[in-house]
Short mmCIF file of N, CA and C in Angstrom, two decimals:
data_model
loop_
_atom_site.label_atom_id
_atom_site.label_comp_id
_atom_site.label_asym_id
_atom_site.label_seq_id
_atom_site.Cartn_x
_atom_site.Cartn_y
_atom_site.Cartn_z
N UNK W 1 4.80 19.57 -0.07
CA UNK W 1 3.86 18.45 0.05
C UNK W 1 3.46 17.99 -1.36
N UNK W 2 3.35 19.03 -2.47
CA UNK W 2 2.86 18.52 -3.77
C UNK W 2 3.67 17.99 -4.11
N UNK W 3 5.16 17.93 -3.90
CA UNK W 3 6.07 17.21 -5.06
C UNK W 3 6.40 15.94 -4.91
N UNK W 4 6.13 15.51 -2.96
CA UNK W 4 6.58 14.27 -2.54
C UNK W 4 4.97 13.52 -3.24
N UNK W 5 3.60 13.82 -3.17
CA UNK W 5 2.46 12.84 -3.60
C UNK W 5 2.77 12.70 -5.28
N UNK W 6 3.56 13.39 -6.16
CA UNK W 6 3.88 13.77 -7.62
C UNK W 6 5.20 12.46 -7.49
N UNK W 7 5.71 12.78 -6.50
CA UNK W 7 6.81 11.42 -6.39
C UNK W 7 6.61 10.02 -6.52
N UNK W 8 5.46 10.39 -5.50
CA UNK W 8 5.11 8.62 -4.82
C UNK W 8 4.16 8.12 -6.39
N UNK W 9 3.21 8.72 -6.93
CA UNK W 9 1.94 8.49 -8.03
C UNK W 9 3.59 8.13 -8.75
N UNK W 10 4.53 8.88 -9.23
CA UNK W 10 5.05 8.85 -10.10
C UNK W 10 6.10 7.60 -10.52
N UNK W 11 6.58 7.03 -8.84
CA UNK W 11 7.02 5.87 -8.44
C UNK W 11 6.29 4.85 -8.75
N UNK W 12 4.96 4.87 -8.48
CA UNK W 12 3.90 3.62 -8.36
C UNK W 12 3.56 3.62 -9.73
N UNK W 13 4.03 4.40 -10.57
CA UNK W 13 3.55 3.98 -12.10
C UNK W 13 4.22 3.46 -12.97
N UNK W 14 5.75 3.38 -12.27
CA UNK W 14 7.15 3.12 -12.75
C UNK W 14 7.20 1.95 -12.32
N UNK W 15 7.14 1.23 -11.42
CA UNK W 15 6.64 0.53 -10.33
C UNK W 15 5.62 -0.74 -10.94
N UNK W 16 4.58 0.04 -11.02
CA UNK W 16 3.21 -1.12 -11.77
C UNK W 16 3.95 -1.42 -13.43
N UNK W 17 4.84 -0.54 -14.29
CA UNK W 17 4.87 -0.25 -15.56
C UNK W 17 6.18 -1.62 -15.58
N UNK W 18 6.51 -1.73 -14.61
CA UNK W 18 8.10 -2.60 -14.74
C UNK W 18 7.62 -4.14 -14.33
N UNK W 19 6.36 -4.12 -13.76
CA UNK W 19 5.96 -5.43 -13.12
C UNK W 19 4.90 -6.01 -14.61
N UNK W 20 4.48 -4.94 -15.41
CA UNK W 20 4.51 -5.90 -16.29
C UNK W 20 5.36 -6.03 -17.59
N UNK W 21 7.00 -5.61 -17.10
CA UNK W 21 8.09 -5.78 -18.03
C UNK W 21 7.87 -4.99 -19.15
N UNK W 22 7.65 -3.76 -18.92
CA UNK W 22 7.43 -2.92 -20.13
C UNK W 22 8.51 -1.89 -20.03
N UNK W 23 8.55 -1.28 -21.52
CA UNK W 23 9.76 0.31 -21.33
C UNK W 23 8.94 1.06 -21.19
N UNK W 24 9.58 2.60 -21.18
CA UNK W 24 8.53 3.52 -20.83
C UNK W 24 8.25 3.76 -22.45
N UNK W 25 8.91 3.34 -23.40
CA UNK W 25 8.12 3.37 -24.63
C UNK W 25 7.26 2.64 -25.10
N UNK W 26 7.06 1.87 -23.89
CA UNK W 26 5.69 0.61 -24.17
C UNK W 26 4.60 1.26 -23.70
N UNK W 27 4.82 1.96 -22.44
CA UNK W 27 3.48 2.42 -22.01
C UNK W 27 3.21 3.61 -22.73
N UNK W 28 3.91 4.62 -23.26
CA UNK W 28 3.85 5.86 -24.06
C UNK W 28 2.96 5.16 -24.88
N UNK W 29 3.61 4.44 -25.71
CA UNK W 29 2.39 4.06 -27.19
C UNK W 29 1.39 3.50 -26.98
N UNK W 30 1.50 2.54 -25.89
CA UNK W 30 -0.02 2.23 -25.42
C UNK W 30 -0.98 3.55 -24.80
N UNK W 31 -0.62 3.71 -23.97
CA UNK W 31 -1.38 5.15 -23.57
C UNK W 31 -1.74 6.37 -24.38
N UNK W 32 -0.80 6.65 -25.71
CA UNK W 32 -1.01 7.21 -26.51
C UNK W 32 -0.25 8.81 -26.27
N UNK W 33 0.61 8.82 -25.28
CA UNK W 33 1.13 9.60 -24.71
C UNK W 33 2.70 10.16 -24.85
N UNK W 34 3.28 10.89 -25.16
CA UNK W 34 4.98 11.22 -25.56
C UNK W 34 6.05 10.77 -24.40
N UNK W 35 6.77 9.73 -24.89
CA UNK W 35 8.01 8.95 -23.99
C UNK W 35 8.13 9.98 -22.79
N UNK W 36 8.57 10.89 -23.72
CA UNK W 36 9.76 12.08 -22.63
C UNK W 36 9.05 12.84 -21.18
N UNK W 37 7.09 12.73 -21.82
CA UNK W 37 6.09 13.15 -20.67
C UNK W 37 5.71 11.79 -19.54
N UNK W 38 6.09 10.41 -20.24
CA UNK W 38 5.97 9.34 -19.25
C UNK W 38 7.06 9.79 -18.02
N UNK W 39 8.13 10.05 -18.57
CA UNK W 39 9.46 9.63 -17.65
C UNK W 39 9.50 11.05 -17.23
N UNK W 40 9.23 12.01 -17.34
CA UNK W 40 8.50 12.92 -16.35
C UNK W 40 7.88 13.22 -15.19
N UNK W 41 7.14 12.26 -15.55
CA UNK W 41 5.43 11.86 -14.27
C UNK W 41 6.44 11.15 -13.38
N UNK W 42 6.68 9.79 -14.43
CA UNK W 42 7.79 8.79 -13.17
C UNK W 42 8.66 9.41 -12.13
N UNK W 43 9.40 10.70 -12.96
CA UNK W 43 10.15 11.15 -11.44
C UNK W 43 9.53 12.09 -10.81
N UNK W 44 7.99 12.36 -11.03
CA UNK W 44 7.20 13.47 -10.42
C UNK W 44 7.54 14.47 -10.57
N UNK W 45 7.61 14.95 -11.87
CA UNK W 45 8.16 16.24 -12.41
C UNK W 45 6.90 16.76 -13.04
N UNK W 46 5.79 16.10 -13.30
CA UNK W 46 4.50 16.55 -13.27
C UNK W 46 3.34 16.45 -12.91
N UNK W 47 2.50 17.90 -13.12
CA UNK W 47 1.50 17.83 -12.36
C UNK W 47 0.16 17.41 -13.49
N UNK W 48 0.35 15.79 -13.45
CA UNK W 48 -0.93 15.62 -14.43
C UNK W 48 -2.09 15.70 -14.12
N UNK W 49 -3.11 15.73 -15.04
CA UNK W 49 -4.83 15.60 -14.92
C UNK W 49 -5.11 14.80 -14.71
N UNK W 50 -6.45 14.59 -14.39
CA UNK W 50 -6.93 13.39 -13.94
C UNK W 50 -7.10 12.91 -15.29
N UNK W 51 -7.49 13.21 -16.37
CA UNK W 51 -7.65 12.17 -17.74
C UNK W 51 -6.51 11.62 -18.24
N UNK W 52 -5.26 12.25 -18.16
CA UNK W 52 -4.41 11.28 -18.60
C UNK W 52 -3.72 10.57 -17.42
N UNK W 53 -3.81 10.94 -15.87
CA UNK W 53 -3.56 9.75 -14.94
C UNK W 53 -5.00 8.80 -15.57
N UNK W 54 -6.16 8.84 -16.21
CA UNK W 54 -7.01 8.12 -16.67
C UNK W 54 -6.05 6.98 -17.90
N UNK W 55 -5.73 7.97 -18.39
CA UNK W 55 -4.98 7.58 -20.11
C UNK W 55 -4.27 6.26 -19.48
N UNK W 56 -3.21 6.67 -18.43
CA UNK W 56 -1.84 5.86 -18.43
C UNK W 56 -2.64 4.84 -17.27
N UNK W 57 -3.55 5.18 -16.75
CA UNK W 57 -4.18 3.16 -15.51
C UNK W 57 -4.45 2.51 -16.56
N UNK W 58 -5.19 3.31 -17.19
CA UNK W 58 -6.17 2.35 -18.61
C UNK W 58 -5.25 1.86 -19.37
N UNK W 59 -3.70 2.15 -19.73
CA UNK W 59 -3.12 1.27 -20.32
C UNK W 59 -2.04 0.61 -19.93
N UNK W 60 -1.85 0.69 -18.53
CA UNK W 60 -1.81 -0.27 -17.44
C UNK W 60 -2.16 -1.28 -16.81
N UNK W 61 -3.43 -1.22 -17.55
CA UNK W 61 -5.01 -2.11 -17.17
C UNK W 61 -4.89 -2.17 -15.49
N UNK W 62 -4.87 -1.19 -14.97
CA UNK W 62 -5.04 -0.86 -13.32
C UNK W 62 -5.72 0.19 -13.16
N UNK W 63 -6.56 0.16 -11.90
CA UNK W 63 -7.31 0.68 -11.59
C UNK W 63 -6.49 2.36 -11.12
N UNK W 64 -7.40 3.71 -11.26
CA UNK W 64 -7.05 4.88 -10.39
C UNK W 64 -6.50 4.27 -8.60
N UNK W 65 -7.30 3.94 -8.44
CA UNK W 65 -7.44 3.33 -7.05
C UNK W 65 -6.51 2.51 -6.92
N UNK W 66 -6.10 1.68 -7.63
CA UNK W 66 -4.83 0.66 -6.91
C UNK W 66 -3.55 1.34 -7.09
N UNK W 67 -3.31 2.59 -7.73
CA UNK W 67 -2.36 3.06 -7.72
C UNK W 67 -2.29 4.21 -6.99
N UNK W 68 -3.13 4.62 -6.30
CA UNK W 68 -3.38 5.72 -4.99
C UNK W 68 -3.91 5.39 -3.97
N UNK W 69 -3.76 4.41 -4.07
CA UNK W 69 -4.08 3.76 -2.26
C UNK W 69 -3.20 3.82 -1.03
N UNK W 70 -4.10 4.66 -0.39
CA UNK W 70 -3.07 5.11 0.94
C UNK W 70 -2.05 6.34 0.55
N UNK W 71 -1.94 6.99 -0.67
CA UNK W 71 -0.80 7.89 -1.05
C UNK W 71 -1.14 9.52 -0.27
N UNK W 72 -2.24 9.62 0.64
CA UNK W 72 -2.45 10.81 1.34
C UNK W 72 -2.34 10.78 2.68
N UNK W 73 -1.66 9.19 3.05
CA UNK W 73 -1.85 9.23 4.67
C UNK W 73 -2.46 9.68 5.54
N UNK W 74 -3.55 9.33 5.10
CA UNK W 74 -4.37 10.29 5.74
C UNK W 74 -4.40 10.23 7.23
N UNK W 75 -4.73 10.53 8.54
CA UNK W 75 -4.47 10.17 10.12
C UNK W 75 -5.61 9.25 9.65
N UNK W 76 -5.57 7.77 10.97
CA UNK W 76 -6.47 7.33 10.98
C UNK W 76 -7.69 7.37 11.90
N UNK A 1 -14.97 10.12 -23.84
CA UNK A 1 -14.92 9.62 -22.45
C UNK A 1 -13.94 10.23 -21.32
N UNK A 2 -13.35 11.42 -22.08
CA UNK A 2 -12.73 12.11 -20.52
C UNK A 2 -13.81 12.59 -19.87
N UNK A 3 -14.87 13.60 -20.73
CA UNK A 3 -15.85 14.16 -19.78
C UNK A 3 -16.85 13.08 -18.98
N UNK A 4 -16.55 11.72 -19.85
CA UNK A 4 -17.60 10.62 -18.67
C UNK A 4 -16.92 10.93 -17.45
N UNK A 5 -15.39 10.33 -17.64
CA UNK A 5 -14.59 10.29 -16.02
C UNK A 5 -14.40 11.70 -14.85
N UNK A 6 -14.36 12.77 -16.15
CA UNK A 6 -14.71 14.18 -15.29
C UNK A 6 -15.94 14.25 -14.80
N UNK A 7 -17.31 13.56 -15.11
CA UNK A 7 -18.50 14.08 -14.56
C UNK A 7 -18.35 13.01 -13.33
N UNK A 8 -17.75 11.55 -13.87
CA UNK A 8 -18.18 10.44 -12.75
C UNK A 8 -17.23 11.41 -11.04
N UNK A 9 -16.36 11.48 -11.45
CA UNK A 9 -15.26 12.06 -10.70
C UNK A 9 -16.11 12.96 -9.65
N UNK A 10 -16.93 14.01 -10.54
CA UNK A 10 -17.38 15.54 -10.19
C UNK A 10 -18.55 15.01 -9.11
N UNK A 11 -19.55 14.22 -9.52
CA UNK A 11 -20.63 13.31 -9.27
C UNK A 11 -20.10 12.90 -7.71
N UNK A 12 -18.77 12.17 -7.72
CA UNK A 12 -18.59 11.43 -6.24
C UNK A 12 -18.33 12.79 -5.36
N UNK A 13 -17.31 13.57 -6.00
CA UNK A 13 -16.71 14.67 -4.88
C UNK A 13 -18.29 15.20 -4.74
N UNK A 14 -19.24 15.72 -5.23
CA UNK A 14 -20.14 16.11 -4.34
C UNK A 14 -20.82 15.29 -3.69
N UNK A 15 -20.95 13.58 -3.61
CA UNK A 15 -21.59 13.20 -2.77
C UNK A 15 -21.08 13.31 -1.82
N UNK A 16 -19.74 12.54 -1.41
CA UNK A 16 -19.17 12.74 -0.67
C UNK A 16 -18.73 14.00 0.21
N UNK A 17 -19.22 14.90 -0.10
CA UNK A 17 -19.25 16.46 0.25
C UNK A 17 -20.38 16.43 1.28
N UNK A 18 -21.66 15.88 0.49
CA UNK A 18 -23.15 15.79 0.76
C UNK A 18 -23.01 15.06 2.07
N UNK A 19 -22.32 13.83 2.26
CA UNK A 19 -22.59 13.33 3.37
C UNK A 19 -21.98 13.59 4.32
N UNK A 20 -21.20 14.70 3.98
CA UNK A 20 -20.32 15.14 5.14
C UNK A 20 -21.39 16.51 5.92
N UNK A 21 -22.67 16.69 4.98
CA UNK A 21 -23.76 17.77 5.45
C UNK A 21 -22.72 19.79 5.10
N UNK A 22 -21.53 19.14 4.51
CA UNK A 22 -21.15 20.58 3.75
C UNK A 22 -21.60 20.51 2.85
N UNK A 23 -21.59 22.10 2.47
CA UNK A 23 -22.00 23.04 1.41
C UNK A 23 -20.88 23.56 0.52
N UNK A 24 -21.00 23.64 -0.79
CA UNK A 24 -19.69 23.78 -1.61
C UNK A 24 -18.76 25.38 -0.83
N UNK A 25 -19.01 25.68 -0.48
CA UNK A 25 -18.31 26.94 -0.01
C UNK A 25 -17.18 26.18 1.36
N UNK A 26 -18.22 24.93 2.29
CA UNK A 26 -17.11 24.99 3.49
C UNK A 26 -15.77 23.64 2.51
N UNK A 27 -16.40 23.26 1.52
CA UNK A 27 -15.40 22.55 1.17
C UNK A 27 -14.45 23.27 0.52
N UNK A 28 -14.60 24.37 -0.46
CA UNK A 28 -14.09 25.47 -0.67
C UNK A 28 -12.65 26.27 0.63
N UNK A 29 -13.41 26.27 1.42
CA UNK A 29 -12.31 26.96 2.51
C UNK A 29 -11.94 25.78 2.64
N UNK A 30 -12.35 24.43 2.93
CA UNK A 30 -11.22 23.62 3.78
C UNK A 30 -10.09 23.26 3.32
N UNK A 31 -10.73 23.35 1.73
CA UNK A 31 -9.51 22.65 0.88
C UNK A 31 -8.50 24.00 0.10
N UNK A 32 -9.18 25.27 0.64
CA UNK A 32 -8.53 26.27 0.15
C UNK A 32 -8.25 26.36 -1.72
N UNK A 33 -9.67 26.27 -1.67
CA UNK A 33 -9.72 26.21 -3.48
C UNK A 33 -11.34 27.30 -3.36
N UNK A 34 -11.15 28.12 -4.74
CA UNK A 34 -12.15 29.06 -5.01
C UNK A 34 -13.16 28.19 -4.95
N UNK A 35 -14.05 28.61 -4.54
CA UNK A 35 -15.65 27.81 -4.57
C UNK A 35 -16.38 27.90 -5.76
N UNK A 36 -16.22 28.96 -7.16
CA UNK A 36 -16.72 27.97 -8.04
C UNK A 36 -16.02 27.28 -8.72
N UNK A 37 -14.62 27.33 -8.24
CA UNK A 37 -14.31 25.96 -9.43
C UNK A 37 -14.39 24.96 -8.65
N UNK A 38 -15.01 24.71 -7.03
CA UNK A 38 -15.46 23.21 -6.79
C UNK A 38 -16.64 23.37 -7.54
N UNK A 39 -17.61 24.19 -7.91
CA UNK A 39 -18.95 23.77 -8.23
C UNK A 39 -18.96 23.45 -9.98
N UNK A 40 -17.34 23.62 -10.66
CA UNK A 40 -16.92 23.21 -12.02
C UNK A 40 -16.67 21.93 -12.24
N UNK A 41 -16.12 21.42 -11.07
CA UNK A 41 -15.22 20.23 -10.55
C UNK A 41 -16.52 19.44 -10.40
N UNK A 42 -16.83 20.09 -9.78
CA UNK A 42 -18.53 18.63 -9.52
C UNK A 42 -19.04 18.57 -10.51
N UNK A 43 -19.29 19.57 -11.58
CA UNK A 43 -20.77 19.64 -12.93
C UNK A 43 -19.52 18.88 -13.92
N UNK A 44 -18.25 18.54 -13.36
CA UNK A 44 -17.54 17.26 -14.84
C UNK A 44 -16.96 18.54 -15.58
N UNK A 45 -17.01 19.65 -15.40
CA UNK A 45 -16.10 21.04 -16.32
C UNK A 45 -15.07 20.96 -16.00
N UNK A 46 -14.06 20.24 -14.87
CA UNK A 46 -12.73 20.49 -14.98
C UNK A 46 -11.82 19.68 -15.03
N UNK A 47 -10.49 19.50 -15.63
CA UNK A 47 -9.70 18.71 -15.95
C UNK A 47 -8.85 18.83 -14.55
N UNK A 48 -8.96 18.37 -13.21
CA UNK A 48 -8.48 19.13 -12.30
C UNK A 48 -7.10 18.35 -12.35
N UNK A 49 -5.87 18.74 -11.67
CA UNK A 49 -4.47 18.41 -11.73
C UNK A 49 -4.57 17.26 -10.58
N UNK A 50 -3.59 16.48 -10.65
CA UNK A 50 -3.28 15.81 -9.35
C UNK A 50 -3.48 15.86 -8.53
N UNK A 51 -2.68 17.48 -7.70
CA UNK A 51 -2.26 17.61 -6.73
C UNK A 51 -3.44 18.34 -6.25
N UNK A 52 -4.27 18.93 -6.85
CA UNK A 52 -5.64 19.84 -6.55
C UNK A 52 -6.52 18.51 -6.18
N UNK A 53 -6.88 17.48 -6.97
CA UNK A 53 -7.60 16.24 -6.67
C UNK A 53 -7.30 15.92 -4.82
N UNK A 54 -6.09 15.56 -4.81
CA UNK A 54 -5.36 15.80 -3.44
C UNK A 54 -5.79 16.62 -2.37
N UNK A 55 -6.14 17.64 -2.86
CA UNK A 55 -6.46 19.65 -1.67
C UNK A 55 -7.78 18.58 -1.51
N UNK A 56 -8.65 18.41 -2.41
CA UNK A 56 -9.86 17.98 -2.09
C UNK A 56 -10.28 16.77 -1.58
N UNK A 57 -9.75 16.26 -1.71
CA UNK A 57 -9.69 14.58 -1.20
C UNK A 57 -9.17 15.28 0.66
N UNK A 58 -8.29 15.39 0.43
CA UNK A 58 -7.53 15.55 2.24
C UNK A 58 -8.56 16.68 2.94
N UNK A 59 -9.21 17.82 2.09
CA UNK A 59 -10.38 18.34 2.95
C UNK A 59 -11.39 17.31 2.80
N UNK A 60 -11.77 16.32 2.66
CA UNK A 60 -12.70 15.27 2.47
C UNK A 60 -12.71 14.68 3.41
N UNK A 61 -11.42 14.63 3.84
CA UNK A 61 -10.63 13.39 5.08
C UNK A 61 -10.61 12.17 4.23
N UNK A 62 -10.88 11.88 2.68
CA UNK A 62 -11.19 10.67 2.04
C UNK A 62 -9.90 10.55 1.01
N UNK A 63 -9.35 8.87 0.93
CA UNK A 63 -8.52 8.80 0.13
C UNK A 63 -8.83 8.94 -1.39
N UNK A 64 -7.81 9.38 -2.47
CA UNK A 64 -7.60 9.23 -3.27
C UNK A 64 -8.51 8.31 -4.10
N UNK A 65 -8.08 7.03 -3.43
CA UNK A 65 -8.32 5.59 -3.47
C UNK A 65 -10.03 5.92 -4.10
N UNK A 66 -10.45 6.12 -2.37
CA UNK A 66 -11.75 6.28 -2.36
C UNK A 66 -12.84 6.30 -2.83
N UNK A 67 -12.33 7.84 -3.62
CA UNK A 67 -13.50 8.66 -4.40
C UNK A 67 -13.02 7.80 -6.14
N UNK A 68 -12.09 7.02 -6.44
CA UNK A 68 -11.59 6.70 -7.25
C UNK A 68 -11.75 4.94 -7.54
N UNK A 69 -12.53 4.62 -7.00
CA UNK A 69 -12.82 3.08 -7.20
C UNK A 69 -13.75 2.60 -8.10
N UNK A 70 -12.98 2.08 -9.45
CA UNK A 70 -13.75 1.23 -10.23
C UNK A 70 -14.37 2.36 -11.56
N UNK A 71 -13.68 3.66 -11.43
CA UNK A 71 -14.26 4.48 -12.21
C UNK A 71 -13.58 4.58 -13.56
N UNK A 72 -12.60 3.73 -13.90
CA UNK A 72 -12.36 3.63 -15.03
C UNK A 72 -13.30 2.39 -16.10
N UNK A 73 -13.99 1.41 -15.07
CA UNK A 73 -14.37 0.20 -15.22
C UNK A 73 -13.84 -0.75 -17.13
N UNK A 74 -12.38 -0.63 -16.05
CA UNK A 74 -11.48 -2.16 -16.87
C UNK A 74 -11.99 -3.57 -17.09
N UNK A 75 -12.33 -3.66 -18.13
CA UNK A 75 -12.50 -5.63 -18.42
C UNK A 75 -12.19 -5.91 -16.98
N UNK A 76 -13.00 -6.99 -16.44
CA UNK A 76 -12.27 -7.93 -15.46
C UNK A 76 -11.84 -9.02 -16.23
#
C-alpha cells in the first residue's frame, strides 16, 4: 500500500512539474533540492517528509492539497 | 519555517482527532503508530514521512487533502 500512494504523490509531481514545462533540473534548483532525489520521488522510490513535499509544492507554486487530493480513496 | 508547517500540520491532526472525541492513544491504535510520537507529531517535533502522514490521515477517515489546505499559504 505504501509504494502505490509514493507512486501516485510521485506521478502528480511529475505531472504538475511538466504542465508547467519544466526539467526535473528546473524544479531541483528551484526547490533547492538534488536532481537525482527529484526523479526519485517521481517514480516513488521515496519516502519523503512533509517539509520537503513542503520544499517541492512551494516551488511548484501548488498547494499540499492540490496535489493529494483524493490520493487515499478513502470509502465514501 | 519547516517547524511553522510541522506545528501548523501537528495543530490540525489534533483537532481533527478532537472532533472525532478521541484521545491520542485511540488514534495511536487506529493508525497503529506509538502514541507518543502522535503526541510529537501534534507539539510540531516531527518531520513525519509521507506514508506515516497517510497511517494518520486514513485512521482519521480524513484526506490528505484535508488536513493539508492552504497550509503552505502561496501568493494568490
Amino acid at each position: 500500500m505504501e509504494n502505490d500512494l509514493l507512486k501516485k504523490l510521485g506521478t502528480r509531481i511529475r505531472e504538475k512539474r511538466k504542465t508547467l514545462g519544466w526539467t526535473q533540473e528546473d524544479l531541483a534548483s528551484t526547490a533547492q533540492i538534488d536532481r537525482s532525489y527529484i526523479g526519485s520521488v517521481e517514480r516513488g522510490e521515496r519516502n519523503l517528509t512533509f517539509t520537503v513535499l513542503c520544499q517541492i509544492c512551494t516551488a511548484l507554486d501548488c498547494e499540499v492539497a492540490e496535489l493529494t487530493v483524493g490520493i487515499l480513496e478513502l470509502p465514501q
